Amino acid sequence: MRIVDIIMKKRDGAALTEEELRFFINGYVTGDIPEYQASAWLMAVYFRGMDAVETGLLTRLMMESGVLMDLSDLAGPLVDKHSTGGVGDKTSLILAPLAAACGAQVPMMSGRALGHTGGTLDKLESVKGYTVDATEDDLKRIIARAGYALIGQTAQVVPADRKMYALRDVTATVESIPLITASILSKKLAEGAQSLVFDVKCGSGAFMKTLQNAEILAESLVKTGQAMGRKVIALITAMEEPLGRMVGNFLEVEESWNCLQGGGPDDLMEVTLALCSKMLLTSGLCKGSDEAMDLCLQKIKSGEGADRFRENMIAQGADWQWFLDHVGTWRAPVKVEFKAPRQGIIHEINAYKVGMCALGLGVGRNKADDPVQPHTGLHFLKKRGESVAKGDLLCEVFALNDQDARQALASLEEAFRISPDPMTPEALILKEVGEL
């Protein structure tokens, strides 16, 4: 078997067999297939696509390229959630402790910021001492204490995805539905989750800009996951404006803590509670949507969700007292205010432009090895659909220096659109894909 023949076959639009896919995955992981041929294969898949059988085979073979975690000795159902990425999207930081408080075990392998989207691991590492590097034994220890763990992908888990993800990023093949599906699911299945909930973002701040494309990805994730024996459901949620009021690494951890104490913004809580409810339903902890929602709210009111958050912080090495001392106070040194240039109603806070603004402040990264700033970011005091008078404070900027602050103000001027016309923001939960 020759890799060039496999590339030609996919280039010409034919479906690849399990043997051909295994030959490619094994050869690429071992280094026998060079990156220039792997790049050609990726581009062929990008343009020609894959059918459902191929996508399922690719997912399984990528999953089997490394270590499969065995977490079966943990008490409680294993359930995970994955977001396709957005701006201000800190739902994982809230729903993981909340689901754990409800009886779930959540082994969450998360990612880092890239481009305009934030990364869960970078947010957590803004807290002094918090570590996201963990062995399988560490993972079990953390979950046994807190009910959930938030860790990075290890070198031993799905090495095929580690290599392929980096190559896709520099070969303009990121947006392929089969490749996205296999990348996401291979990691989630390797970590041992029995049920999965996907948050497929849709809008200006998402990778899927249209509802149609978001539906295609959601269907692919759900059908492929179900074909591999997991209970899977997806929610398509709006990402037209930043989720919540904070965009920034420590800022978003702080906002998540406030949410678990009952003080979260309405939009952030709506999406978080919807996703957490689905986690309880897919895992069998609750039988109906009302029961699941009530249980989530109860765990916030009782403080049990916040307790799990604290236990996880300590279990993963964070200095808890340092965190409490810095909530509400730890900000980058230069603070500037963005005020409404005119009277009217906020029609747009473009999530992509806000994400790029945050990137300029050091919240995210352009390249995988770029450093990020822990305490820079944005605090939004107004949201879409709200009335404002000229001069009203719309957003606070926390920057490292005056130049970054000035650039952020210019970016925010482009991100906001204020009009005299009335407007009602679209629903946050756009569609549910999959049946339990």
CSV table of C-alpha atoms in Angstrom, one decimal:
chain,number,residue,atom,x,y,z
A,1,MET,CA,0.0,0.0,0.0
A,2,ARG,CA,1.3,3.5,-0.9
A,3,ILE,CA,0.3,6.8,0.6
A,4,VAL,CA,0.3,8.5,-2.8
A,5,ASP,CA,-2.4,6.0,-4.0
A,6,ILE,CA,-4.5,6.8,-0.9
A,7,ILE,CA,-4.1,10.6,-1.6
A,8,MET,CA,-5.1,10.1,-5.2
A,9,LYS,CA,-8.1,8.0,-4.3
A,10,LYS,CA,-9.5,10.7,-1.9
A,11,ARG,CA,-8.5,13.4,-4.4
A,12,ASP,CA,-10.8,11.7,-7.0
A,13,GLY,CA,-13.7,11.6,-4.5
A,14,ALA,CA,-13.7,7.9,-3.5
A,15,ALA,CA,-14.3,6.6,0.0
A,16,LEU,CA,-11.3,5.3,1.9
A,17,THR,CA,-11.3,1.8,3.5
A,18,GLU,CA,-10.5,1.1,7.1
A,19,GLU,CA,-7.1,-0.4,6.0
A,20,GLU,CA,-6.3,2.7,4.0
A,21,LEU,CA,-7.2,5.0,6.9
A,22,ARG,CA,-5.2,2.9,9.3
A,23,PHE,CA,-2.2,3.0,7.0
A,24,PHE,CA,-2.3,6.8,6.9
A,25,ILE,CA,-2.9,7.3,10.7
A,26,ASN,CA,-0.2,4.8,11.7
A,27,GLY,CA,2.3,6.1,9.2
A,28,TYR,CA,1.7,9.7,10.1
A,29,VAL,CA,2.1,9.1,13.8
A,30,THR,CA,5.3,7.2,13.4
A,31,GLY,CA,6.8,9.7,11.0
A,32,ASP,CA,6.9,7.3,8.1
A,33,ILE,CA,4.5,9.6,6.2
A,34,PRO,CA,6.0,13.1,5.8
A,35,GLU,CA,4.1,16.2,6.5
A,36,TYR,CA,4.0,17.2,2.8
A,37,GLN,CA,2.0,14.1,2.0
A,38,ALA,CA,-0.1,14.4,5.1
A,39,SER,CA,-0.9,18.0,4.0
A,40,ALA,CA,-2.0,16.7,0.6
A,41,TRP,CA,-4.2,14.1,2.2
A,42,LEU,CA,-5.8,16.8,4.5
A,43,MET,CA,-6.5,19.0,1.5
A,44,ALA,CA,-8.0,16.2,-0.4
A,45,VAL,CA,-10.4,15.5,2.5
A,46,TYR,CA,-11.1,19.2,2.8
A,47,PHE,CA,-12.3,19.4,-0.8
A,48,ARG,CA,-13.8,15.9,-1.2
A,49,GLY,CA,-15.2,15.3,2.3
A,50,MET,CA,-16.0,12.0,3.9
A,51,ASP,CA,-19.1,9.9,4.3
A,52,ALA,CA,-20.5,8.9,7.7
A,53,VAL,CA,-18.7,5.6,7.7
A,54,GLU,CA,-15.3,7.1,6.8
A,55,THR,CA,-15.7,9.8,9.5
A,56,GLY,CA,-16.5,7.1,12.1
A,57,LEU,CA,-13.5,5.0,11.1
A,58,LEU,CA,-11.2,8.0,11.1
A,59,THR,CA,-12.5,9.0,14.6
A,60,ARG,CA,-12.0,5.4,16.0
A,61,LEU,CA,-8.5,5.0,14.5
A,62,MET,CA,-7.4,8.4,15.8
A,63,MET,CA,-8.7,7.5,19.2
A,64,GLU,CA,-6.8,4.2,19.1
A,65,SER,CA,-3.6,5.9,18.1
A,66,GLY,CA,-2.7,6.4,21.8
A,67,VAL,CA,-3.6,5.5,25.4
A,68,LEU,CA,-7.3,5.0,26.2
A,69,MET,CA,-8.1,6.1,29.8
A,70,ASP,CA,-10.0,3.7,32.0
A,71,LEU,CA,-12.0,5.7,34.5
A,72,SER,CA,-14.6,3.0,35.1
A,73,ASP,CA,-13.7,2.7,38.8
A,74,LEU,CA,-14.9,6.2,39.5
A,75,ALA,CA,-18.3,6.5,41.2
A,76,GLY,CA,-21.1,8.1,39.1
A,77,PRO,CA,-21.7,8.4,35.4
A,78,LEU,CA,-18.9,9.8,33.2
A,79,VAL,CA,-20.1,12.8,31.2
A,80,ASP,CA,-18.4,15.6,29.3
A,81,LYS,CA,-19.2,18.7,27.3
A,82,HIS,CA,-17.4,20.3,24.5
A,83,SER,CA,-17.7,23.8,22.9
A,84,THR,CA,-16.6,24.6,19.4
A,85,GLY,CA,-15.2,27.9,20.7
A,86,GLY,CA,-16.3,31.5,21.1
A,87,VAL,CA,-15.7,34.8,22.8
A,88,GLY,CA,-16.3,35.0,26.6
A,89,ASP,CA,-17.3,31.3,26.6
A,90,LYS,CA,-16.5,30.2,30.1
A,91,THR,CA,-19.4,27.8,30.4
A,92,SER,CA,-17.1,24.8,31.2
A,93,LEU,CA,-15.8,26.6,34.3
A,94,ILE,CA,-19.3,26.8,35.6
A,95,LEU,CA,-21.1,23.6,34.4
A,96,ALA,CA,-18.3,21.2,35.3
A,97,PRO,CA,-18.6,21.9,39.1
A,98,LEU,CA,-22.3,22.2,38.8
A,99,ALA,CA,-22.7,18.8,37.1
A,100,ALA,CA,-20.3,17.3,39.6
A,101,ALA,CA,-22.5,18.6,42.4
A,102,CYS,CA,-25.4,16.9,40.8
A,103,GLY,CA,-23.6,13.5,40.9
A,104,ALA,CA,-21.8,13.4,37.5
A,105,GLN,CA,-18.1,12.6,37.1
A,106,VAL,CA,-16.6,15.0,34.5
A,107,PRO,CA,-13.2,14.2,32.9
A,108,MET,CA,-12.8,17.3,30.8
A,109,MET,CA,-9.9,17.6,28.4
A,110,SER,CA,-9.8,21.2,27.3
A,111,GLY,CA,-7.9,23.4,24.9
A,112,ARG,CA,-6.0,26.7,24.7
A,113,ALA,CA,-6.8,30.0,23.1
A,114,LEU,CA,-6.0,30.3,19.4
A,115,GLY,CA,-6.9,33.3,17.2
A,116,HIS,CA,-10.0,35.2,18.4
A,117,THR,CA,-11.3,32.4,20.6
A,118,GLY,CA,-10.4,31.9,24.3
A,119,GLY,CA,-9.0,28.8,25.8
A,120,THR,CA,-10.2,27.1,29.1
A,121,LEU,CA,-6.7,26.0,30.1
A,122,ASP,CA,-5.3,29.6,29.7
A,123,LYS,CA,-8.1,30.9,31.9
A,124,LEU,CA,-7.4,28.4,34.6
A,125,GLU,CA,-3.7,28.9,34.5
A,126,SER,CA,-4.2,32.6,35.3
A,127,VAL,CA,-4.9,31.4,38.9
A,128,LYS,CA,-1.7,31.1,40.9
A,129,GLY,CA,-0.6,27.4,41.1
A,130,TYR,CA,-3.3,25.9,39.0
A,131,THR,CA,-1.9,23.1,36.8
A,132,VAL,CA,-3.6,21.4,33.9
A,133,ASP,CA,-0.9,18.7,33.3
A,134,ALA,CA,-2.1,15.4,34.7
A,135,THR,CA,-1.5,11.7,34.4
A,136,GLU,CA,-4.4,9.2,34.4
A,137,ASP,CA,-3.8,8.7,38.2
A,138,ASP,CA,-3.9,12.4,38.8
A,139,LEU,CA,-7.1,12.6,36.8
A,140,LYS,CA,-8.7,10.0,39.0
A,141,ARG,CA,-7.5,11.6,42.2
A,142,ILE,CA,-8.8,15.0,41.2
A,143,ILE,CA,-12.2,13.7,40.1
A,144,ALA,CA,-12.5,11.6,43.3
A,145,ARG,CA,-12.1,14.8,45.3
A,146,ALA,CA,-13.9,17.4,43.3
A,147,GLY,CA,-16.1,15.4,40.9
A,148,TYR,CA,-14.4,16.9,37.8
A,149,ALA,CA,-11.1,17.7,36.3
A,150,LEU,CA,-10.0,20.2,33.7
A,151,ILE,CA,-6.8,19.1,32.0
A,152,GLY,CA,-4.8,19.5,28.9
A,153,GLN,CA,-4.3,16.8,26.2
A,154,THR,CA,-1.3,14.6,27.1
A,155,ALA,CA,1.3,13.3,24.6
A,156,GLN,CA,0.0,9.8,25.1
A,157,VAL,CA,-3.7,10.5,24.4
A,158,VAL,CA,-4.6,10.7,20.7
A,159,PRO,CA,-1.2,11.6,19.3
A,160,ALA,CA,-2.7,11.5,15.8
A,161,ASP,CA,-4.8,14.5,16.6
A,162,ARG,CA,-2.0,16.4,18.2
A,163,LYS,CA,0.0,16.2,15.0
A,164,MET,CA,-2.9,16.6,12.7
A,165,TYR,CA,-4.4,19.6,14.5
A,166,ALA,CA,-1.2,21.5,14.3
A,167,LEU,CA,-0.8,20.6,10.6
A,168,ARG,CA,-4.4,21.6,9.8
A,169,ASP,CA,-3.9,25.0,11.4
A,170,VAL,CA,-1.1,25.9,8.9
A,171,THR,CA,-2.5,24.2,5.8
A,172,ALA,CA,-6.0,26.0,5.7
A,173,THR,CA,-7.8,22.7,6.4
A,174,VAL,CA,-9.3,23.6,9.8
A,175,GLU,CA,-12.9,24.0,8.6
A,176,SER,CA,-13.4,20.5,7.3
A,177,ILE,CA,-16.5,18.9,9.0
A,178,PRO,CA,-15.1,15.3,9.0
A,179,LEU,CA,-11.7,16.5,10.4
A,180,ILE,CA,-13.3,18.6,13.1
A,181,THR,CA,-15.6,15.7,14.1
A,182,ALA,CA,-12.8,13.2,14.3
A,183,SER,CA,-10.5,15.6,16.2
A,184,ILE,CA,-13.1,16.5,18.8
A,185,LEU,CA,-14.6,13.0,19.3
A,186,SER,CA,-11.4,11.1,19.3
A,187,LYS,CA,-10.2,13.0,22.4
A,188,LYS,CA,-13.5,12.8,24.1
A,189,LEU,CA,-13.9,9.1,23.6
A,190,ALA,CA,-10.2,8.4,24.6
A,191,GLU,CA,-10.9,10.1,28.0
A,192,GLY,CA,-13.6,7.6,28.8
A,193,ALA,CA,-16.8,9.7,28.7
A,194,GLN,CA,-19.9,7.6,28.4
A,195,SER,CA,-22.2,10.5,27.3
A,196,LEU,CA,-21.4,13.8,25.6
A,197,VAL,CA,-23.0,17.2,25.2
A,198,PHE,CA,-21.8,19.5,22.4
A,199,ASP,CA,-22.2,23.3,22.3
A,200,VAL,CA,-21.9,24.2,18.6
A,201,LYS,CA,-21.4,27.9,18.4
A,202,CYS,CA,-22.9,29.9,15.6
A,203,GLY,CA,-22.4,33.5,14.6
A,204,SER,CA,-19.8,36.2,14.1
A,205,GLY,CA,-17.6,34.9,17.0
A,206,ALA,CA,-17.8,31.2,16.0
A,207,PHE,CA,-16.0,29.1,13.5
A,208,MET,CA,-19.4,28.2,12.1
A,209,LYS,CA,-20.8,31.5,10.9
A,210,THR,CA,-24.2,30.2,9.6
A,211,LEU,CA,-26.9,28.1,11.2
A,212,GLN,CA,-26.7,25.7,8.2
A,213,ASN,CA,-23.0,25.0,8.7
A,214,ALA,CA,-23.5,24.7,12.5
A,215,GLU,CA,-26.3,22.2,11.9
A,216,ILE,CA,-24.1,20.1,9.6
A,217,LEU,CA,-21.3,20.0,12.2
A,218,ALA,CA,-23.8,19.2,15.1
A,219,GLU,CA,-25.3,16.4,13.0
A,220,SER,CA,-21.9,14.9,12.3
A,221,LEU,CA,-20.8,15.0,15.9
A,222,VAL,CA,-24.1,13.5,17.2
A,223,LYS,CA,-24.3,10.7,14.6
A,224,THR,CA,-20.7,9.8,14.8
A,225,GLY,CA,-20.7,9.7,18.6
A,226,GLN,CA,-23.9,7.7,18.7
A,227,ALA,CA,-22.5,5.2,16.1
A,228,MET,CA,-19.6,4.6,18.6
A,229,GLY,CA,-22.0,3.7,21.4
A,230,ARG,CA,-22.2,7.0,23.3
A,231,LYS,CA,-25.3,9.0,24.3
A,232,VAL,CA,-24.8,12.3,22.5
A,233,ILE,CA,-26.7,15.5,22.1
A,234,ALA,CA,-25.8,19.0,20.7
A,235,LEU,CA,-27.1,22.4,21.3
A,236,ILE,CA,-26.5,25.1,18.6
A,237,THR,CA,-26.0,28.4,20.5
A,238,ALA,CA,-25.6,32.0,19.4
A,239,MET,CA,-22.2,33.6,19.4
A,240,GLU,CA,-23.1,37.0,17.9
A,241,GLU,CA,-21.9,38.9,21.0
A,242,PRO,CA,-19.5,37.9,23.8
A,243,LEU,CA,-21.1,35.5,26.3
A,244,GLY,CA,-21.4,37.1,29.7
A,245,ARG,CA,-19.7,40.4,30.6
A,246,MET,CA,-16.1,39.5,31.0
A,247,VAL,CA,-13.5,38.6,28.2
A,248,GLY,CA,-10.1,37.8,29.6
A,249,ASN,CA,-8.4,34.9,31.4
A,250,PHE,CA,-8.6,35.7,35.1
A,251,LEU,CA,-11.6,37.9,34.5
A,252,GLU,CA,-13.6,34.9,33.2
A,253,VAL,CA,-12.5,32.6,36.0
A,254,GLU,CA,-13.7,35.4,38.4
A,255,GLU,CA,-17.0,35.7,36.5
A,256,SER,CA,-17.5,31.9,36.7
A,257,TRP,CA,-17.0,32.0,40.4
A,258,ASN,CA,-19.6,34.7,40.7
A,259,CYS,CA,-22.1,32.6,38.6
A,260,LEU,CA,-21.7,29.7,41.0
A,261,GLN,CA,-22.6,32.1,43.8
A,262,GLY,CA,-25.8,33.1,42.1
A,263,GLY,CA,-24.6,36.3,40.5
A,264,GLY,CA,-24.1,35.5,36.9
A,265,PRO,CA,-25.3,37.4,33.8
A,266,ASP,CA,-28.5,36.2,32.3
A,267,ASP,CA,-27.1,35.1,28.9
A,268,LEU,CA,-24.2,33.2,30.4
A,269,MET,CA,-26.5,31.4,32.9
A,270,GLU,CA,-29.1,30.5,30.3
A,271,VAL,CA,-26.5,28.8,28.1
A,272,THR,CA,-24.7,27.2,31.0
A,273,LEU,CA,-27.9,25.8,32.6
A,274,ALA,CA,-29.2,24.5,29.3
A,275,LEU,CA,-25.9,22.6,28.7
A,276,CYS,CA,-25.7,21.3,32.2
A,277,SER,CA,-29.3,20.1,32.1
A,278,LYS,CA,-28.4,18.1,29.0
A,279,MET,CA,-25.4,16.6,30.8
A,280,LEU,CA,-27.7,15.4,33.6
A,281,LEU,CA,-30.2,13.9,31.0
A,282,THR,CA,-27.6,12.1,28.8
A,283,SER,CA,-26.0,10.7,31.9
A,284,GLY,CA,-29.3,9.4,33.3
A,285,LEU,CA,-29.0,11.4,36.5
A,286,CYS,CA,-32.4,13.1,35.7
A,287,LYS,CA,-35.4,11.9,33.7
A,288,GLY,CA,-36.8,15.2,32.5
A,289,SER,CA,-35.7,18.7,31.5
A,290,ASP,CA,-37.6,20.4,34.4
A,291,GLU,CA,-36.1,18.1,36.9
A,292,ALA,CA,-32.6,18.7,35.5
A,293,MET,CA,-33.0,22.4,35.5
A,294,ASP,CA,-34.4,22.5,39.1
A,295,LEU,CA,-31.4,20.4,40.3
A,296,CYS,CA,-28.9,22.7,38.7
A,297,LEU,CA,-30.5,25.8,40.3
A,298,GLN,CA,-30.7,24.0,43.7
A,299,LYS,CA,-27.0,23.2,43.6
A,300,ILE,CA,-26.2,26.9,42.9
A,301,LYS,CA,-28.5,28.1,45.7
A,302,SER,CA,-27.1,25.6,48.2
A,303,GLY,CA,-23.5,26.5,47.4
A,304,GLU,CA,-22.6,22.9,46.4
A,305,GLY,CA,-21.5,24.0,42.9
A,306,ALA,CA,-19.2,26.6,44.4
A,307,ASP,CA,-17.9,24.0,46.9
A,308,ARG,CA,-16.9,21.8,44.0
A,309,PHE,CA,-15.2,24.7,42.2
A,310,ARG,CA,-13.1,25.3,45.3
A,311,GLU,CA,-12.2,21.6,45.7
A,312,ASN,CA,-11.1,21.4,42.1
A,313,MET,CA,-9.0,24.5,42.4
A,314,ILE,CA,-7.2,23.1,45.5
A,315,ALA,CA,-6.9,19.6,43.9
A,316,GLN,CA,-5.2,21.0,40.8
A,317,GLY,CA,-2.7,23.0,42.8
A,318,ALA,CA,-4.3,26.5,43.0
A,319,ASP,CA,-3.6,28.8,45.9
A,320,TRP,CA,-7.2,29.3,47.0
A,321,GLN,CA,-6.6,32.2,49.3
A,322,TRP,CA,-4.7,34.0,46.5
A,323,PHE,CA,-7.7,33.5,44.3
A,324,LEU,CA,-10.1,34.9,46.8
A,325,ASP,CA,-7.8,37.9,47.5
A,326,HIS,CA,-7.6,38.7,43.8
A,327,VAL,CA,-11.2,38.4,42.8
A,328,GLY,CA,-12.5,41.9,41.9
A,329,THR,CA,-9.1,43.5,42.2
A,330,TRP,CA,-6.6,41.8,39.9
A,331,ARG,CA,-6.5,43.8,36.7
A,332,ALA,CA,-3.8,44.9,34.2
A,333,PRO,CA,-2.3,48.3,35.2
A,334,VAL,CA,-3.8,50.5,32.4
A,335,LYS,CA,-7.6,51.0,32.6
A,336,VAL,CA,-9.5,53.0,30.0
A,337,GLU,CA,-13.2,53.4,29.4
A,338,PHE,CA,-15.2,53.0,26.2
A,339,LYS,CA,-18.3,55.3,26.2
A,340,ALA,CA,-21.3,55.5,24.0
A,341,PRO,CA,-20.6,57.9,21.1
A,342,ARG,CA,-24.3,58.5,20.6
A,343,GLN,CA,-27.8,57.8,22.1
A,344,GLY,CA,-29.7,54.8,20.9
A,345,ILE,CA,-30.0,51.0,21.2
A,346,ILE,CA,-27.1,48.6,21.0
A,347,HIS,CA,-27.7,46.6,17.8
A,348,GLU,CA,-24.3,44.9,17.7
A,349,ILE,CA,-21.3,43.9,19.8
A,350,ASN,CA,-19.5,41.9,17.1
A,351,ALA,CA,-18.1,38.9,18.9
A,352,TYR,CA,-15.3,38.3,16.3
A,353,LYS,CA,-14.1,41.9,16.6
A,354,VAL,CA,-14.2,41.7,20.3
A,355,GLY,CA,-12.2,38.5,20.2
A,356,MET,CA,-9.6,40.2,18.0
A,357,CYS,CA,-9.6,43.2,20.4
A,358,ALA,CA,-8.9,40.8,23.3
A,359,LEU,CA,-6.2,39.1,21.2
A,360,GLY,CA,-4.5,42.5,20.9
A,361,LEU,CA,-4.5,42.9,24.7
A,362,GLY,CA,-2.7,39.5,25.0
A,363,VAL,CA,-5.7,37.5,26.1
A,364,GLY,CA,-5.2,35.0,23.3
A,365,ARG,CA,-2.5,34.0,20.8
A,366,ASN,CA,-1.8,34.1,17.1
A,367,LYS,CA,0.5,31.1,17.2
A,368,ALA,CA,0.3,28.0,19.4
A,369,ASP,CA,3.5,28.9,21.3
A,370,ASP,CA,2.6,32.6,22.0
A,371,PRO,CA,2.4,33.6,25.6
A,372,VAL,CA,-0.9,35.0,27.0
A,373,GLN,CA,-1.5,37.7,29.6
A,374,PRO,CA,-3.4,36.5,32.7
A,375,HIS,CA,-5.0,39.8,33.8
A,376,THR,CA,-5.8,41.8,30.7
A,377,GLY,CA,-9.2,41.9,29.2
A,378,LEU,CA,-12.6,43.6,28.8
A,379,HIS,CA,-15.6,44.2,31.1
A,380,PHE,CA,-18.9,44.9,29.3
A,381,LEU,CA,-21.4,47.0,31.2
A,382,LYS,CA,-24.0,47.0,28.4
A,383,LYS,CA,-25.3,44.3,26.1
A,384,ARG,CA,-27.2,44.1,22.8
A,385,GLY,CA,-30.8,45.4,23.0
A,386,GLU,CA,-30.1,47.8,25.8
A,387,SER,CA,-30.7,51.6,25.5
A,388,VAL,CA,-27.8,53.9,26.1
A,389,ALA,CA,-27.4,57.7,26.3
A,390,LYS,CA,-24.4,59.5,24.8
A,391,GLY,CA,-21.5,59.1,27.2
A,392,ASP,CA,-22.7,56.0,29.0
A,393,LEU,CA,-20.0,53.6,30.0
A,394,LEU,CA,-20.1,50.6,27.7
A,395,CYS,CA,-16.9,48.7,28.4
A,396,GLU,CA,-13.8,48.8,30.6
A,397,VAL,CA,-10.5,47.9,29.1
A,398,PHE,CA,-7.6,46.5,31.1
A,399,ALA,CA,-4.3,46.7,29.2
A,400,LEU,CA,-0.6,46.3,29.8
A,401,ASN,CA,0.3,49.7,28.3
A,402,ASP,CA,-1.2,52.9,26.8
A,403,GLN,CA,-0.7,51.7,23.2
A,404,ASP,CA,-2.6,48.5,23.7
A,405,ALA,CA,-5.4,50.4,25.4
A,406,ARG,CA,-5.7,52.9,22.6
A,407,GLN,CA,-5.8,50.1,20.0
A,408,ALA,CA,-8.5,48.4,22.1
A,409,LEU,CA,-10.7,51.5,22.1
A,410,ALA,CA,-10.4,51.7,18.3
A,411,SER,CA,-11.4,48.1,18.0
A,412,LEU,CA,-14.4,48.5,20.3
A,413,GLU,CA,-15.6,51.4,18.2
A,414,GLU,CA,-15.8,49.0,15.2
A,415,ALA,CA,-17.4,46.2,17.3
A,416,PHE,CA,-20.3,48.3,18.7
A,417,ARG,CA,-23.1,49.5,16.5
A,418,ILE,CA,-25.7,51.8,18.1
A,419,SER,CA,-28.9,52.7,16.3
A,420,PRO,CA,-32.1,54.6,17.1
A,421,ASP,CA,-34.2,51.7,15.8
A,422,PRO,CA,-35.6,49.1,18.3
A,423,MET,CA,-34.1,45.6,18.3
A,424,THR,CA,-34.6,42.3,20.1
A,425,PRO,CA,-31.6,40.0,20.3
A,426,GLU,CA,-32.1,36.5,18.8
A,427,ALA,CA,-32.6,33.5,21.0
A,428,LEU,CA,-29.5,32.1,22.6
A,429,ILE,CA,-30.4,28.4,22.1
A,430,LEU,CA,-31.0,28.1,18.4
A,431,LYS,CA,-31.5,24.4,17.9
A,432,GLU,CA,-31.2,21.0,19.6
A,433,VAL,CA,-29.7,18.1,17.6
A,434,GLY,CA,-30.1,14.5,18.7
A,435,GLU,CA,-32.5,12.6,20.8
A,436,LEU,CA,-32.1,10.9,24.1
